[in-house]
Coordinates of C-alpha atoms in Angstrom, one line a residue:
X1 CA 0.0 0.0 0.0
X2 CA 1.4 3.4 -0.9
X3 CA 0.5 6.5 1.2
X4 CA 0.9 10.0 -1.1
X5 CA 0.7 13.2 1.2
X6 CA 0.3 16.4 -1.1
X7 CA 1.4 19.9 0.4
X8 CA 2.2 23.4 -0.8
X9 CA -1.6 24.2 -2.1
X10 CA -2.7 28.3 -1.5
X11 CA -4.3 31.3 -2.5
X12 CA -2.4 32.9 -5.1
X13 CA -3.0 35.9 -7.4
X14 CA -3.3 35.2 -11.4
X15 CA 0.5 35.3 -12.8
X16 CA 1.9 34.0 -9.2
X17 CA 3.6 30.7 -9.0
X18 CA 3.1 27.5 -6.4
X19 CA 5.0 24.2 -6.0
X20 CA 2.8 21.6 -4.9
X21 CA 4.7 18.5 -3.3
X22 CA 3.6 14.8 -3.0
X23 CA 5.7 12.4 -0.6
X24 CA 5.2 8.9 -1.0
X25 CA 5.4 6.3 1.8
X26 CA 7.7 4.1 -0.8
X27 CA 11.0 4.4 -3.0
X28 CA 8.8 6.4 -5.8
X29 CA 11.6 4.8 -8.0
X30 CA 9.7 1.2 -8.0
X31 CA 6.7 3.4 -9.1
X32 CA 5.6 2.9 -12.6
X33 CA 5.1 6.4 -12.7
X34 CA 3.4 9.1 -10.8
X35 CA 1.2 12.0 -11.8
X36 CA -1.0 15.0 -10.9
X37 CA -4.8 15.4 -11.7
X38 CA -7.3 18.1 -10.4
X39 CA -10.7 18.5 -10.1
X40 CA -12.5 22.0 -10.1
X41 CA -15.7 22.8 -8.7
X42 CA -18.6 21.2 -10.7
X43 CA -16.1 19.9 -13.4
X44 CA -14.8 15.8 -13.6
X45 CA -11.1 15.2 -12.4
X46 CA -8.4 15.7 -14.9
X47 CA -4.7 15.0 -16.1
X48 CA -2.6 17.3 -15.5
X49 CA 1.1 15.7 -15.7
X50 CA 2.7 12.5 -15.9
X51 CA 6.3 11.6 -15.0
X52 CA 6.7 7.9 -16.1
X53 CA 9.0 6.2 -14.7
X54 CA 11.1 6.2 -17.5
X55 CA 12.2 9.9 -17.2
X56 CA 9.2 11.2 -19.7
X57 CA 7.0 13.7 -19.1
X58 CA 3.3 14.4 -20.1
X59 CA 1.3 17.9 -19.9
X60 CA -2.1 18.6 -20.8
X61 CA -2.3 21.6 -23.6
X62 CA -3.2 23.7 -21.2
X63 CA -0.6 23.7 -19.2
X64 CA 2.5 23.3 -21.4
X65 CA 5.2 26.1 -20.5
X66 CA 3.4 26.8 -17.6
X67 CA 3.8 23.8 -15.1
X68 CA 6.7 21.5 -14.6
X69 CA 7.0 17.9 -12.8
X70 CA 9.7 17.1 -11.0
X71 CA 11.0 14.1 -8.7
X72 CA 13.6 13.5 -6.0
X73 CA 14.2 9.9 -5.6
X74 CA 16.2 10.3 -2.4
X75 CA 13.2 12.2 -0.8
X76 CA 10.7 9.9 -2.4
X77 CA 9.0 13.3 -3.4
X78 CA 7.0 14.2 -6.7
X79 CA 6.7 17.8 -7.3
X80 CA 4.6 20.2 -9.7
X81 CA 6.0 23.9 -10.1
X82 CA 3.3 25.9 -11.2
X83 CA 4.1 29.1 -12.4
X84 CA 2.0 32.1 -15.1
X85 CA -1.1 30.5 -12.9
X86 CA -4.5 31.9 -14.2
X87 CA -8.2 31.7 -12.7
X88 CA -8.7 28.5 -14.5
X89 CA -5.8 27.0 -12.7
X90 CA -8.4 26.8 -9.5
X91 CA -8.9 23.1 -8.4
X92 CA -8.0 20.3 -5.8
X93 CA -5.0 18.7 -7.0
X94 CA -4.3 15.1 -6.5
X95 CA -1.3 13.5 -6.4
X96 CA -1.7 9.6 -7.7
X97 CA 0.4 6.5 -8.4
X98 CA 0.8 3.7 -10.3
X99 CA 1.8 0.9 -8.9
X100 CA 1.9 -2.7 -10.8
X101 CA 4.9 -4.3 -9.8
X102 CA 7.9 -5.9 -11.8
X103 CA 9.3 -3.9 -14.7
X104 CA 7.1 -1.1 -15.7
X105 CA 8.2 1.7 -17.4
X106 CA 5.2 4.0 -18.3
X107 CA 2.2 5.2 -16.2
X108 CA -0.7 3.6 -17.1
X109 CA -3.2 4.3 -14.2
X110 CA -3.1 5.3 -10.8
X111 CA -4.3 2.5 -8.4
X112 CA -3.2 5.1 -5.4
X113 CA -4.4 8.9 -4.3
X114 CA -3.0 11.7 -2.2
X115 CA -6.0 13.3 -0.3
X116 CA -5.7 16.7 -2.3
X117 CA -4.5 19.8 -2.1
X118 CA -6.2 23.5 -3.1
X119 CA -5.0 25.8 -5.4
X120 CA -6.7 28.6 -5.4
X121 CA -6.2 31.6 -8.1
X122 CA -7.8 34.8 -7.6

C-alpha cells in the first residue's frame, strides 16, 4: 500500500507561481510512474502531468510552458511547479500512483491517491 501526502496548495494571485509537493510512503523509483490530476468545482477530475517512470514527461495543452513535474528519488517526493497561474488553474490537486509491480516503465493508471490539495487563483 502506498500513502501520497500532497502539500504546498494556496491562494495565489493570477500570474503567481506555487510548487505543490507529494511524498510517498515508498522508493517512488519502483513506481511505474506518478502524476497529478485536479478537479475543479462542478467539473470531472483531470490530467494534469505525468512523470513515467522512465524519465518522460506528459502535460495537458493547457498547461505546457506553464507547469513543470519534477522528482527527487532520495526524498521519495514528486513535485509540480506551477508558475503564469490563471483563474482556470483553481482546483484540488491530487497526487496519484501507479503501482503494478515488476518492470514497468510507463504510467498507465493510478491505483493510489493523495487526499488533495487547493490551489486557489484569484
Amino acid at each position: 500500500h502506498v500513502q501520497l501526502v500532497e502539500s504546498g496548495g494556496g491562494s495565489v494571485q493570477p500570474g503567481g507561481s506555487l510548487k505543490l509537493s507529494c511524498k510517498a510512503s515508498t522508493n517512488i523509483f519502483l513506481l511505474c510512474g506518478m502524476a497529478w490530476y485536479r478537479q475543479a468545482p462542478g467539473k470531472e477530475r483531470e490530467l494534469v502531468s505525468i512523470k513515467h517512470s522512465d524519465g518522460t514527461q506528459n502535460y495537458t495543452e493547457s498547461v505546457k510552458g506553464r507547469f513543470f513535474i519534477s522528482q527527487d528519488n532520495a526524498k521519495n517526493t514528486l513535485y509540480l511547479e506551477m508558475n503564469s497561474l490563471k483563474t482556470e488553474d483553481t482546483a484540488v490537486y491530487y497526487c496519484a500512483a501507479d503501482q503494478r509491480g515488476g518492470i514497468c516503465l510507463r504510467f498507465e493508471s493510478p491505483n493510489y491517491w493523495g487526499q488533495g490539495t487547493q490551489v486557489t487563483v484569484s
